[in-house]
Tab-separated table of C-alpha atoms (C1' of nucleotides) in Angstrom:
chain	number	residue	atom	x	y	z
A	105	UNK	CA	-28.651	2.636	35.191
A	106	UNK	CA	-29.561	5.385	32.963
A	107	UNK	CA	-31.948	5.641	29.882
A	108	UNK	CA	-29.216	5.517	27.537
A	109	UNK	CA	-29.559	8.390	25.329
A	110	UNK	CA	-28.288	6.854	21.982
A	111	UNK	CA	-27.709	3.042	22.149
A	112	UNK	CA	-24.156	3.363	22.320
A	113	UNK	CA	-22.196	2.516	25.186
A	114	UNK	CA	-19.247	4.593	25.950
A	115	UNK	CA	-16.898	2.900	24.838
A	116	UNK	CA	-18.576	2.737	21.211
A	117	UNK	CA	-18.802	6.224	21.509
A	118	UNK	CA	-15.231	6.547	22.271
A	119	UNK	CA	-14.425	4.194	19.173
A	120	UNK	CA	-16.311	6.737	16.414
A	121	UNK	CA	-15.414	9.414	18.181
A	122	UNK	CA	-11.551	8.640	17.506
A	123	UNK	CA	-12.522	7.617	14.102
A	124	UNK	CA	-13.399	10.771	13.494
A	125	UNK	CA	-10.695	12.944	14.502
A	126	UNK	CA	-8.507	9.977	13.010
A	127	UNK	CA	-9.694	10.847	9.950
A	128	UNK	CA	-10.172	14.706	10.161
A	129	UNK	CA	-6.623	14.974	10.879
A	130	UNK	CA	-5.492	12.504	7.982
A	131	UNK	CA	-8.104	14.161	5.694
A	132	UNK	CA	-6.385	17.696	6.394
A	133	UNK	CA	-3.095	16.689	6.312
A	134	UNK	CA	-3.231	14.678	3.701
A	135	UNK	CA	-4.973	17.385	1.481
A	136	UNK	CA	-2.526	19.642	2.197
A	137	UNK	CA	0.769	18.130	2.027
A	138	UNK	CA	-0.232	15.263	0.115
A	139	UNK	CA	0.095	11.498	1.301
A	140	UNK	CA	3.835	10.826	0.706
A	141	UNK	CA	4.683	14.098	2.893
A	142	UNK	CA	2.855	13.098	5.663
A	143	UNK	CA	4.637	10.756	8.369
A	144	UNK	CA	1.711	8.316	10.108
A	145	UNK	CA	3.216	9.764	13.374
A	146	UNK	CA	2.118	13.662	12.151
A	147	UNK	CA	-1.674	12.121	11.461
A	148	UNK	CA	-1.751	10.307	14.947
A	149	UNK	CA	-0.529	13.619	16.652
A	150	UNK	CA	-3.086	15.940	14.924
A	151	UNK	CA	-5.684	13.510	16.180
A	152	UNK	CA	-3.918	12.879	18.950
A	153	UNK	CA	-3.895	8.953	19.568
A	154	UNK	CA	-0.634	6.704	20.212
A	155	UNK	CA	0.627	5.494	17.149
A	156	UNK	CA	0.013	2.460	17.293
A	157	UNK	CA	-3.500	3.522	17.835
A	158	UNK	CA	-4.038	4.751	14.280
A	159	UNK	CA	-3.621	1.065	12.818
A	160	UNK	CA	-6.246	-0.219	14.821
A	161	UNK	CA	-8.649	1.833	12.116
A	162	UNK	CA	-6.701	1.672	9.310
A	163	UNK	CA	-4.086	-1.324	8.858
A	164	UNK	CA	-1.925	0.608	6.517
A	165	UNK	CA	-1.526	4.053	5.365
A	166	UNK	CA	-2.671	3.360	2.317
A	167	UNK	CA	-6.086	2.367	3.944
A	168	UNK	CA	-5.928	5.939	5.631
A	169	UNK	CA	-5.711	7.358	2.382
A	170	UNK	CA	-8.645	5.044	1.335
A	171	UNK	CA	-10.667	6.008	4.223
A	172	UNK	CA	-10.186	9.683	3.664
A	173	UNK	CA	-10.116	9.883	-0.525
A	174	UNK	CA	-13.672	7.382	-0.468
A	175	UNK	CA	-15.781	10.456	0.646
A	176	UNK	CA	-14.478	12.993	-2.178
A	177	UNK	CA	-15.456	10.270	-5.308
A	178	UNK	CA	-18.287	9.248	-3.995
A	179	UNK	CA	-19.216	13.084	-3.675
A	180	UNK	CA	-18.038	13.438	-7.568
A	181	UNK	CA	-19.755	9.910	-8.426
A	182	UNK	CA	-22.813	11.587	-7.353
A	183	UNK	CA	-22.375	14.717	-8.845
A	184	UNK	CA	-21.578	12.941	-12.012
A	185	UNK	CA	-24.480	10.537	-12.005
A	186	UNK	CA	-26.996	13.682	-11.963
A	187	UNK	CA	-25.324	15.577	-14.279
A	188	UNK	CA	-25.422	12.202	-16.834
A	189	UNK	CA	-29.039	12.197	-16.610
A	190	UNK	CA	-29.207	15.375	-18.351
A	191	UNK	CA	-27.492	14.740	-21.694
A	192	UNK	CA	-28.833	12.725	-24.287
A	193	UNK	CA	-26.104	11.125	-26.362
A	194	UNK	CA	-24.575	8.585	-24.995
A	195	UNK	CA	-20.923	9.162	-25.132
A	196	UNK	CA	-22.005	12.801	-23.403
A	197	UNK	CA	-23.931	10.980	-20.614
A	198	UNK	CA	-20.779	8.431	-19.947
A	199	UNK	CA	-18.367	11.971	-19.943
A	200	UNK	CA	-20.718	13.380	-17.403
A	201	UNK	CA	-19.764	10.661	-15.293
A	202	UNK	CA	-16.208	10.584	-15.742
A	203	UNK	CA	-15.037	14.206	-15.664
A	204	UNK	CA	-16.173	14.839	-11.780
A	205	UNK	CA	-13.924	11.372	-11.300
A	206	UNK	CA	-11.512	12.953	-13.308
A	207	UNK	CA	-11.183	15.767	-11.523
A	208	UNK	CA	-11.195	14.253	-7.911
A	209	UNK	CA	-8.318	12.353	-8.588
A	210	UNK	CA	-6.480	15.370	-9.846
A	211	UNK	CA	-6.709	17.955	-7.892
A	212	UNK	CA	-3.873	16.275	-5.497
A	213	UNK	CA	-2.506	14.173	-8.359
A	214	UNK	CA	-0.366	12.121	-5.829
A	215	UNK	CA	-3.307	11.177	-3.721
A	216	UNK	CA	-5.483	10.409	-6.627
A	217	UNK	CA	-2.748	8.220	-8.337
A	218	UNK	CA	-1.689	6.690	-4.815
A	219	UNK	CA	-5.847	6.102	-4.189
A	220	UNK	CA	-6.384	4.727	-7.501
A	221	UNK	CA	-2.946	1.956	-6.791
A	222	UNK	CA	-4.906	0.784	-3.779
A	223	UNK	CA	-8.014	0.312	-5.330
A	224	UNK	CA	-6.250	-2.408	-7.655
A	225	UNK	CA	-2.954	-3.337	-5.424
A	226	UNK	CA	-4.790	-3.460	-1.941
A	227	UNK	CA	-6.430	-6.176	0.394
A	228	UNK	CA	-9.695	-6.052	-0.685
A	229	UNK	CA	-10.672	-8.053	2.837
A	230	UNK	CA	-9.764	-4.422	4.655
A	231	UNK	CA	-13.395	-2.588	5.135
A	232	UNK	CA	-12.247	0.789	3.430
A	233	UNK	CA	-11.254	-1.286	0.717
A	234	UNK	CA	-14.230	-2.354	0.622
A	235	UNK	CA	-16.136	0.656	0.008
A	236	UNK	CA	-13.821	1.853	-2.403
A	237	UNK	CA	-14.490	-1.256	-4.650
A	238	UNK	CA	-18.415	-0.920	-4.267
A	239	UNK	CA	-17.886	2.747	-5.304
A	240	UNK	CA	-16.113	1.012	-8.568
A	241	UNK	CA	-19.343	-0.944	-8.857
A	242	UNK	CA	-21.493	1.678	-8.963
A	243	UNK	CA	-19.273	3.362	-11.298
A	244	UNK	CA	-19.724	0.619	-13.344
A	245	UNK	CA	-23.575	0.299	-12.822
A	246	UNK	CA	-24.056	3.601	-13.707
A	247	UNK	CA	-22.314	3.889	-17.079
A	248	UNK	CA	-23.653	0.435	-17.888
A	249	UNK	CA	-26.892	2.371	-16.737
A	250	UNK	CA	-26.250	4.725	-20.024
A	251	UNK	CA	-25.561	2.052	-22.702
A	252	UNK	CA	-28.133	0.164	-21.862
A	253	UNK	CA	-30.340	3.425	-23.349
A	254	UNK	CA	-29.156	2.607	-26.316
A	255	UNK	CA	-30.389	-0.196	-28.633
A	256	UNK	CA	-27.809	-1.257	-30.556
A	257	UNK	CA	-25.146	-0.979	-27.266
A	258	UNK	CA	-27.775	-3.033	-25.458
A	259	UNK	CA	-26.842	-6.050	-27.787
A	260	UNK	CA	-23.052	-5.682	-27.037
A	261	UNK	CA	-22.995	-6.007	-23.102
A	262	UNK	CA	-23.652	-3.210	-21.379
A	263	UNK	CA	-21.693	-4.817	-18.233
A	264	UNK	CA	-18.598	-5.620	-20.171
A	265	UNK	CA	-18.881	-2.591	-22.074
A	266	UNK	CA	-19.071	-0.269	-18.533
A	267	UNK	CA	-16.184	-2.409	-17.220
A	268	UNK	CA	-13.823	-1.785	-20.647
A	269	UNK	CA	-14.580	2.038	-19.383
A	270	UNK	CA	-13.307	1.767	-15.706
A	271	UNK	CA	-10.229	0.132	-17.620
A	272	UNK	CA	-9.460	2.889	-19.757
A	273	UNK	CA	-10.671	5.005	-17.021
A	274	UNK	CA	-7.631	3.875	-14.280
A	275	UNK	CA	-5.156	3.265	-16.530
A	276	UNK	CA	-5.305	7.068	-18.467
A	277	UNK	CA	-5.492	8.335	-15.010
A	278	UNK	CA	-2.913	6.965	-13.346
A	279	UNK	CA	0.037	6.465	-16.098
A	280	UNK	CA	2.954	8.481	-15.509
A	281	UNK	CA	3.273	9.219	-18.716
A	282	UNK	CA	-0.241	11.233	-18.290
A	283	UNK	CA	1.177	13.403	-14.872
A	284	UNK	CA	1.603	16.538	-16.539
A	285	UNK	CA	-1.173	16.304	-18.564
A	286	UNK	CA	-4.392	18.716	-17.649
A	287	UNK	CA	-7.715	17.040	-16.749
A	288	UNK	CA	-8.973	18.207	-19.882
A	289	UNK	CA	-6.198	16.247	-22.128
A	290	UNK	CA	-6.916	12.992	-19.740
A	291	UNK	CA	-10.421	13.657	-20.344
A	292	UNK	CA	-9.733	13.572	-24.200
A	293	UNK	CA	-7.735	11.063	-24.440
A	294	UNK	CA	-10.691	8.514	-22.327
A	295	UNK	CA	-13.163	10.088	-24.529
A	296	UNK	CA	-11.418	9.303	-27.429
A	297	UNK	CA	-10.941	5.716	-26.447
A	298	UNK	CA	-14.512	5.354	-25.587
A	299	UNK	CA	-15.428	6.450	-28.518
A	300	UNK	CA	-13.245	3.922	-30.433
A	301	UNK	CA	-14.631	1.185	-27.943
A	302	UNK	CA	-18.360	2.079	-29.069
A	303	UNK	CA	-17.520	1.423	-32.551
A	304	UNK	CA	-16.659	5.135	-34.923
B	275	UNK	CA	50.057	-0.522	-23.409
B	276	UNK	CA	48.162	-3.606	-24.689
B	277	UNK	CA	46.022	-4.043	-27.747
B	278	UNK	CA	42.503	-3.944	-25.868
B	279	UNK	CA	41.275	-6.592	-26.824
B	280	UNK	CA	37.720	-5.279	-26.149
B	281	UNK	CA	37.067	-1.254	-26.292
B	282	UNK	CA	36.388	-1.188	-22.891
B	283	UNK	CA	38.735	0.183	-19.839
B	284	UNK	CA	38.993	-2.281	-16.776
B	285	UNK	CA	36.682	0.232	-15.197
B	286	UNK	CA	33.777	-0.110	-17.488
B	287	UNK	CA	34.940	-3.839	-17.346
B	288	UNK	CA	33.805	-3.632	-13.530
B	289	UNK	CA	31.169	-1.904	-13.697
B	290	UNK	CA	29.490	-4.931	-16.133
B	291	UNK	CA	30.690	-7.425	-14.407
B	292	UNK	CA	29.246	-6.001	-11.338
B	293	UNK	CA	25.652	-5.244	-12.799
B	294	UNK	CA	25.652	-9.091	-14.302
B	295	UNK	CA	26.308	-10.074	-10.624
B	296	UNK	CA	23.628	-8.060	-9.405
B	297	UNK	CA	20.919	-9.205	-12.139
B	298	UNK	CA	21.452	-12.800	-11.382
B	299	UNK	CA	21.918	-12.483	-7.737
B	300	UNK	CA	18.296	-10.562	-8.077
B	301	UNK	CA	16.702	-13.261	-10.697
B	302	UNK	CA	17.547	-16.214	-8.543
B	303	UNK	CA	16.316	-14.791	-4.845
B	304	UNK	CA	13.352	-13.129	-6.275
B	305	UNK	CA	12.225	-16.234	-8.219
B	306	UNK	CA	12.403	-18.311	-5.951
B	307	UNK	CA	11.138	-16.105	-2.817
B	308	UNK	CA	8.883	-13.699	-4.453
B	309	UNK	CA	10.546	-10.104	-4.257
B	310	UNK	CA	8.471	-8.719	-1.134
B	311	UNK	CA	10.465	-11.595	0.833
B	312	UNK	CA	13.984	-10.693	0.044
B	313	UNK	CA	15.541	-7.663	1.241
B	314	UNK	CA	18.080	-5.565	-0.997
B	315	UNK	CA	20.738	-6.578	1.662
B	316	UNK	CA	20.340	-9.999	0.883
B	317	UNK	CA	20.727	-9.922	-2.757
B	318	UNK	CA	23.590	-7.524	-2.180
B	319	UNK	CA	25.186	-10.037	-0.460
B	320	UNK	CA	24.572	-12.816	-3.018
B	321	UNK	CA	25.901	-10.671	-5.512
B	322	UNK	CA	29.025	-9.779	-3.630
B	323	UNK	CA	28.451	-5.972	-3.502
B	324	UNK	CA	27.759	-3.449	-0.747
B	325	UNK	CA	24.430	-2.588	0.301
B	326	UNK	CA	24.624	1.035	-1.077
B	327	UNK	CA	26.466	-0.172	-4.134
B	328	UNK	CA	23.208	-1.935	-5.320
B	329	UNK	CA	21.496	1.042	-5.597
B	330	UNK	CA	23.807	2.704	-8.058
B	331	UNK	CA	22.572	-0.044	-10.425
B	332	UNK	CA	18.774	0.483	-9.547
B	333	UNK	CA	17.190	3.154	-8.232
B	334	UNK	CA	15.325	0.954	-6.338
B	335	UNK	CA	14.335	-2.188	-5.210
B	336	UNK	CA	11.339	-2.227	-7.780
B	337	UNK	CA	13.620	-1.276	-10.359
B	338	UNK	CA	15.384	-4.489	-9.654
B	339	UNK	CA	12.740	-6.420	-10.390
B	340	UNK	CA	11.935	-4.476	-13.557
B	341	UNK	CA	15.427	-5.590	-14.604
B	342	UNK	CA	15.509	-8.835	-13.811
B	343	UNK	CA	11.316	-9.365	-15.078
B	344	UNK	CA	11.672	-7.327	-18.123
B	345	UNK	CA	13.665	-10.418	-20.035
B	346	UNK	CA	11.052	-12.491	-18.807
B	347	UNK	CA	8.110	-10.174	-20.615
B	348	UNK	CA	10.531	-9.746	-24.249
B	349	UNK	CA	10.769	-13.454	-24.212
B	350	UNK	CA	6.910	-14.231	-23.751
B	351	UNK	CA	6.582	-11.090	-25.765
B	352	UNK	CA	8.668	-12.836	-29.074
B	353	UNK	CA	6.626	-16.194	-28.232
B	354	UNK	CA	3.538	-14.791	-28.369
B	355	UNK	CA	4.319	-13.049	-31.436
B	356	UNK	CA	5.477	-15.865	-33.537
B	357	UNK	CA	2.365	-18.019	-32.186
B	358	UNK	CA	0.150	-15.628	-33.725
B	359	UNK	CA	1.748	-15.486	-36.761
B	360	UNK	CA	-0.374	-19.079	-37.569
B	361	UNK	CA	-3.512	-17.459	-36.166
B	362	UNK	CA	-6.481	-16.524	-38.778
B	363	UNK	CA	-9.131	-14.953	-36.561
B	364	UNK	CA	-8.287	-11.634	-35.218
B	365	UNK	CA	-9.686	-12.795	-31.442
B	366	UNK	CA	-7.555	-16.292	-31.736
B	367	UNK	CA	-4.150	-13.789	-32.698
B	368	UNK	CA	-4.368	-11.509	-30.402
B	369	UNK	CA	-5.355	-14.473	-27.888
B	370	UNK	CA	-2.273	-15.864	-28.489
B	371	UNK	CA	0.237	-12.800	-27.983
B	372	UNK	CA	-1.632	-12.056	-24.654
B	373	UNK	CA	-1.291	-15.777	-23.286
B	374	UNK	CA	1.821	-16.144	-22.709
B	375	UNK	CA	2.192	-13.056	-21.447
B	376	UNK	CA	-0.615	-13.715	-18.767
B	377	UNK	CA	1.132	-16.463	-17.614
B	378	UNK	CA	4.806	-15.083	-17.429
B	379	UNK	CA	3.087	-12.451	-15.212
B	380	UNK	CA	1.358	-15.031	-12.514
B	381	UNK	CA	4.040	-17.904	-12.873
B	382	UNK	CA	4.927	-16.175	-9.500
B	383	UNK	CA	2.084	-14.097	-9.130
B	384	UNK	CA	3.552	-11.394	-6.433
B	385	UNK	CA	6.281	-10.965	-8.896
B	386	UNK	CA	3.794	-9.781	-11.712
B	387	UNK	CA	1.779	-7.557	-10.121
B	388	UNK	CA	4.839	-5.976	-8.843
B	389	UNK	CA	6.361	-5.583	-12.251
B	390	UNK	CA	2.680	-4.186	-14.077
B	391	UNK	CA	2.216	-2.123	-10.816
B	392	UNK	CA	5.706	-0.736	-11.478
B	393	UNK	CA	4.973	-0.189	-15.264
B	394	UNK	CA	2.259	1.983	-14.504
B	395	UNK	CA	3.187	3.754	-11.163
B	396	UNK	CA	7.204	4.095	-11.088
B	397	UNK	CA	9.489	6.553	-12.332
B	398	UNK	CA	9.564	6.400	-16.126
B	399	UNK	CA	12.637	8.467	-16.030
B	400	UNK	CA	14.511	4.904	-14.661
B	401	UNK	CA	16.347	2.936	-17.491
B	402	UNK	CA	14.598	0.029	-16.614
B	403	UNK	CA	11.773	1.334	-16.748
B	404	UNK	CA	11.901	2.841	-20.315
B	405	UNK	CA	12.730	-0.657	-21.173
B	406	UNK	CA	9.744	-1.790	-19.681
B	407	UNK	CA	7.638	1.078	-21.602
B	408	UNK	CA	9.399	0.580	-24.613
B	409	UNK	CA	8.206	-3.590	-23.824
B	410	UNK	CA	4.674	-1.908	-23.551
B	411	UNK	CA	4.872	-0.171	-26.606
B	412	UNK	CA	6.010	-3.512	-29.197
B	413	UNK	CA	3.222	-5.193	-27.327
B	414	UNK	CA	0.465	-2.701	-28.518
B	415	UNK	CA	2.064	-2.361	-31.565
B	416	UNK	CA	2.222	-6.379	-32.430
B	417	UNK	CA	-1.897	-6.402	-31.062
B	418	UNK	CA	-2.840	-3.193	-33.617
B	419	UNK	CA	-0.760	-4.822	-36.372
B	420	UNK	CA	-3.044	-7.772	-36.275
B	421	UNK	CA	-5.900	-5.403	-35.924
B	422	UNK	CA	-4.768	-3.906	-38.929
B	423	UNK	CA	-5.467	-7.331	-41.107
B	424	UNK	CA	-9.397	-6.828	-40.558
B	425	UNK	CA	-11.003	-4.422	-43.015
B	426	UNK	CA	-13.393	-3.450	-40.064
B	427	UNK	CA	-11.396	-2.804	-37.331
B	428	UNK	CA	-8.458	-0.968	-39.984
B	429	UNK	CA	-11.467	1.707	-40.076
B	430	UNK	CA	-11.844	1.671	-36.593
B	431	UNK	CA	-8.266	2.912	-35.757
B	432	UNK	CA	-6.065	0.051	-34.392
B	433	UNK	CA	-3.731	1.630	-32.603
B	434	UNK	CA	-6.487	2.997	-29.973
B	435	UNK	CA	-7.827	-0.637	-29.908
B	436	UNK	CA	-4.719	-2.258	-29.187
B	437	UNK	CA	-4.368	0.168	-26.049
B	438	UNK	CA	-7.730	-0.577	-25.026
B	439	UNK	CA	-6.803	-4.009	-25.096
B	440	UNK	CA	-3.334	-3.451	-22.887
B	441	UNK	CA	-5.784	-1.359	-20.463
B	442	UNK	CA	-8.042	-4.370	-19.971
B	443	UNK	CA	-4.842	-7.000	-19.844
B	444	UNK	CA	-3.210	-4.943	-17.500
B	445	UNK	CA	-6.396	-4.437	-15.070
B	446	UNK	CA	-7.401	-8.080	-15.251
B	447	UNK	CA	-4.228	-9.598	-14.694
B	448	UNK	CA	-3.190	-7.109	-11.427
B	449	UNK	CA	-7.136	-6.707	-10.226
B	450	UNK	CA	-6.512	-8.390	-6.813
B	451	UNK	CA	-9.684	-9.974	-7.537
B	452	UNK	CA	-8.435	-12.235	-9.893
B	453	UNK	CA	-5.473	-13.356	-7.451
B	454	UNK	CA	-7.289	-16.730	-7.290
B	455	UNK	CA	-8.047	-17.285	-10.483
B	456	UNK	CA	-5.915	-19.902	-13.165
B	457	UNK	CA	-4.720	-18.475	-16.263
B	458	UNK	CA	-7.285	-19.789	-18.006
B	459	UNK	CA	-9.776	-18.006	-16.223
B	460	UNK	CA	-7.786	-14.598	-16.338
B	461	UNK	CA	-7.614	-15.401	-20.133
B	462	UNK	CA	-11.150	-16.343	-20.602
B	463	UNK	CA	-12.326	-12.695	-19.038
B	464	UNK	CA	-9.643	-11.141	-20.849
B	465	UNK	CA	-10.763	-12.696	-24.529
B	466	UNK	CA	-14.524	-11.867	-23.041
B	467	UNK	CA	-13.881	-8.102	-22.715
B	468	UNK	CA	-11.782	-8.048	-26.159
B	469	UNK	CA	-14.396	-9.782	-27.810
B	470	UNK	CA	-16.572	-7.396	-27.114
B	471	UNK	CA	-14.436	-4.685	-27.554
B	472	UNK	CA	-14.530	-5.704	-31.454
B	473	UNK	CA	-18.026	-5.464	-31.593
B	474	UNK	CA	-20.425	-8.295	-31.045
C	134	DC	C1'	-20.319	-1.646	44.650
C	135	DC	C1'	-16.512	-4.656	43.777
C	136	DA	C1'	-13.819	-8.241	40.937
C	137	DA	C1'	-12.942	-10.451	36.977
C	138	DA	C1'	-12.979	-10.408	32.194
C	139	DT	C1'	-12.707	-8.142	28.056
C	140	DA	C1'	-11.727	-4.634	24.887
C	141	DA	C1'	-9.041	-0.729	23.564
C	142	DC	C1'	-4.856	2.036	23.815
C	143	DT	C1'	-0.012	3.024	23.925
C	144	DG	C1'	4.804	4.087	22.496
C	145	DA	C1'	9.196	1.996	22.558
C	146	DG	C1'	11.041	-1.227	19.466
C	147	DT	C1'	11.888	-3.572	14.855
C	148	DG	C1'	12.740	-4.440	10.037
C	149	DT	C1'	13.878	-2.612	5.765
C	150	DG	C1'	14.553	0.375	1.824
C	151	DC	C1'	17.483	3.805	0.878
C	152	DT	C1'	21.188	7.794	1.728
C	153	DC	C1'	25.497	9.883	2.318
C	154	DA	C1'	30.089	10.878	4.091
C	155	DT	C1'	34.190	8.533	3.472
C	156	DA	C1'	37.304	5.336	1.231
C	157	DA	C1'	39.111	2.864	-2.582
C	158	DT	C1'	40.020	2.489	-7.491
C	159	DT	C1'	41.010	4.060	-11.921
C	160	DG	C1'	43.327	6.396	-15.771
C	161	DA	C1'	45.091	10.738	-17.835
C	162	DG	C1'	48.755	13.929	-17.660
C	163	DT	C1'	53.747	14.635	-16.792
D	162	DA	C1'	56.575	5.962	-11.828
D	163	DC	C1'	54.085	9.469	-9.540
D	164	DT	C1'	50.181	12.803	-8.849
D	165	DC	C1'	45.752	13.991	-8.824
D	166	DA	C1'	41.037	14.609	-10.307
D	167	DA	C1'	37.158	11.844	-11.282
D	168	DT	C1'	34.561	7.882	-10.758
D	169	DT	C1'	32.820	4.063	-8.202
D	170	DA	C1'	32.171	1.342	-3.880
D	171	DT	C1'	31.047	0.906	0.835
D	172	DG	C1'	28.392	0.114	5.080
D	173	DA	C1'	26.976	2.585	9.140
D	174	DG	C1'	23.091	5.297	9.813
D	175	DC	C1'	18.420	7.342	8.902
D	176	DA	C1'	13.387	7.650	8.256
D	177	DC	C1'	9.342	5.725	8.647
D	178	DA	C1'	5.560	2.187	8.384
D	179	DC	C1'	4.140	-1.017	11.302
D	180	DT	C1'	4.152	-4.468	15.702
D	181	DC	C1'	3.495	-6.135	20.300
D	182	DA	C1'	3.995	-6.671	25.229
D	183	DG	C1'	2.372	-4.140	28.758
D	184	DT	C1'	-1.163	-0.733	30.510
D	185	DT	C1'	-5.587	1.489	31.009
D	186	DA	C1'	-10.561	1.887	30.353
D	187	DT	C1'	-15.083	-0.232	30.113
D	188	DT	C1'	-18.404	-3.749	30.743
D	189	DT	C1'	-20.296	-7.661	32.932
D	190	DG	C1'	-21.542	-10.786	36.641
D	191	DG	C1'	-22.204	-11.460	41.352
DNA sequence: CCAAATAACTGAGTGTGCTCATAATTGAGT
DNA sequence: ACTCAATTATGAGCACACTCAGTTATTTGG
């Protein structure tokens, strides 16, 4: 009977350890070729499992995606959140926050748009689900963080307010009719709205 | 020769007849089921066509449901419309134009989120689709115009308000976390949001 | 150290949306 | 009437996400 090193028994460590090259190879592949040009079967290879083994961690594809796309806007949530605490006027604080978003869910427009569909369409019981909804929260938190700076927003609901924002937010990002649109134009077009919402 | 007693050949003839077969077959199973249990084949057969030949009517199987959902929408669209025709308060008018479409979308609730999901995420290139959009478009259009009867708000650009407005309708009644909730409810955080939205 | 119990893994199989090569139908030209 | 190009219809077949009955690995209890 040995010490145990880390707490974990093996087969724990077998568990994370698959989770991880699970989602290595779905992260890589996914970045790549995009989600829609990658067969479950290709991901389960690359990290080599059985297929079947790969919906053990993730019940769908779509929660791969989750699972995978979570990490990069919390990463830009993050960014955005410090770089908000630099500007003074409000509707620059709340664009500091958005653009990093923005741009995470652009960069691979099909992933973003397929990430964002999940958010909404999925089974919020799955645990990557999950996550991505308390990332929404904080989202909201934190742009309700910036109205509440102000007096006169303060009186309006800055809860409601933030959660008119994530609104606009999804719905500019994700229309079709936005696609060929640059980041800065989608940008524009939520600050615009925003700044309609906080009363011109 | 004949007279042609309509314009059309017996080919175009068909071709309607066929497509009338094919809506109907489609209305009734997807009512009735919800349109994640019925398969295309099935509807193919109710409507007397070949598998493939469905699919030179709609791209695909979400398409379907656009078509068949999209009279749905115009009717609760005109209802709501003429209802807030008697309204006086701006909130109580655009209240009733978005009722009735809330509840056309949850009547069978797998149905509506299938149909808004589609709006936002499907081809916009499909026929049905641009009917859809072009649904979209009197809706914001009927919301600003009563916008547009308050001094206030007609300096506050209405147009931009009225898509807030289908942004937050379109979020609350897909956001999986409302799945539970009545209409009422649904409308109650919906009216919340736009009252706020006009400035508390 | 072994046996039983439990948890995790596997990949062949399944259901379904959609495609595509082939067939049938149509109508214009003669 | 007949021919032939063009249009429309068809259903067997394909791709792929996901399942499940059977297998293997790990832990636990004795």
């Amino acid at each position: 009977m040995q010490p145990a090193p880390q707490t974990l028994g093996r087969r724990e460590r077998n568990k994370q350890e698959k989770l991880d090259r699970i989602t290595a190879a779905a992260r890589e592949l996914f970045t790549q070729f995009g989600v829609d040009e990658v067969t479950t079967q290709q991901v389960a290879e690359k990290a080599d499992v059985g297929a079947g083994t790969l919906f053990l961690y993730a019940k769908t594809k779509a929660e791969l995606l989750l699972l995978v796309h979570n990490v990069k806007y919390a990463q830009a949530l993050d960014v955005g959140i410090e770089a908000a605490s630099t500007e003074v006027a409000v509707l620059d604080a709340v664009m500091a926050i958005i653009l990093p978003i923005i741009e995470c869910n652009r960069v691979q427009i099909e992933n973003g748009r397929t990430y964002l569909r999940e958010i909404v369409f999925g089974d919020p019981s799955e645990p990557h689900h999950a996550e991505a909804l308390s990332l929404t929260i904080r989202t909201e938190a934190a742009i309700a963080g910036i109205f509440s700076r102000d007096e006169q927003l303060l009186a309006r609901d800055p809860e409601k307010l933030a959660r008119i924002v994530t609104s606009i937010m999804f719905i500019s990002m994700t229309s079709s009719a936005n696609i060929g649109h640059t980041d800065a134009q989608v940008g524009d077009e939520i600050r615009d709205q925003i700044s309609v919402l906080l009363g011109a």
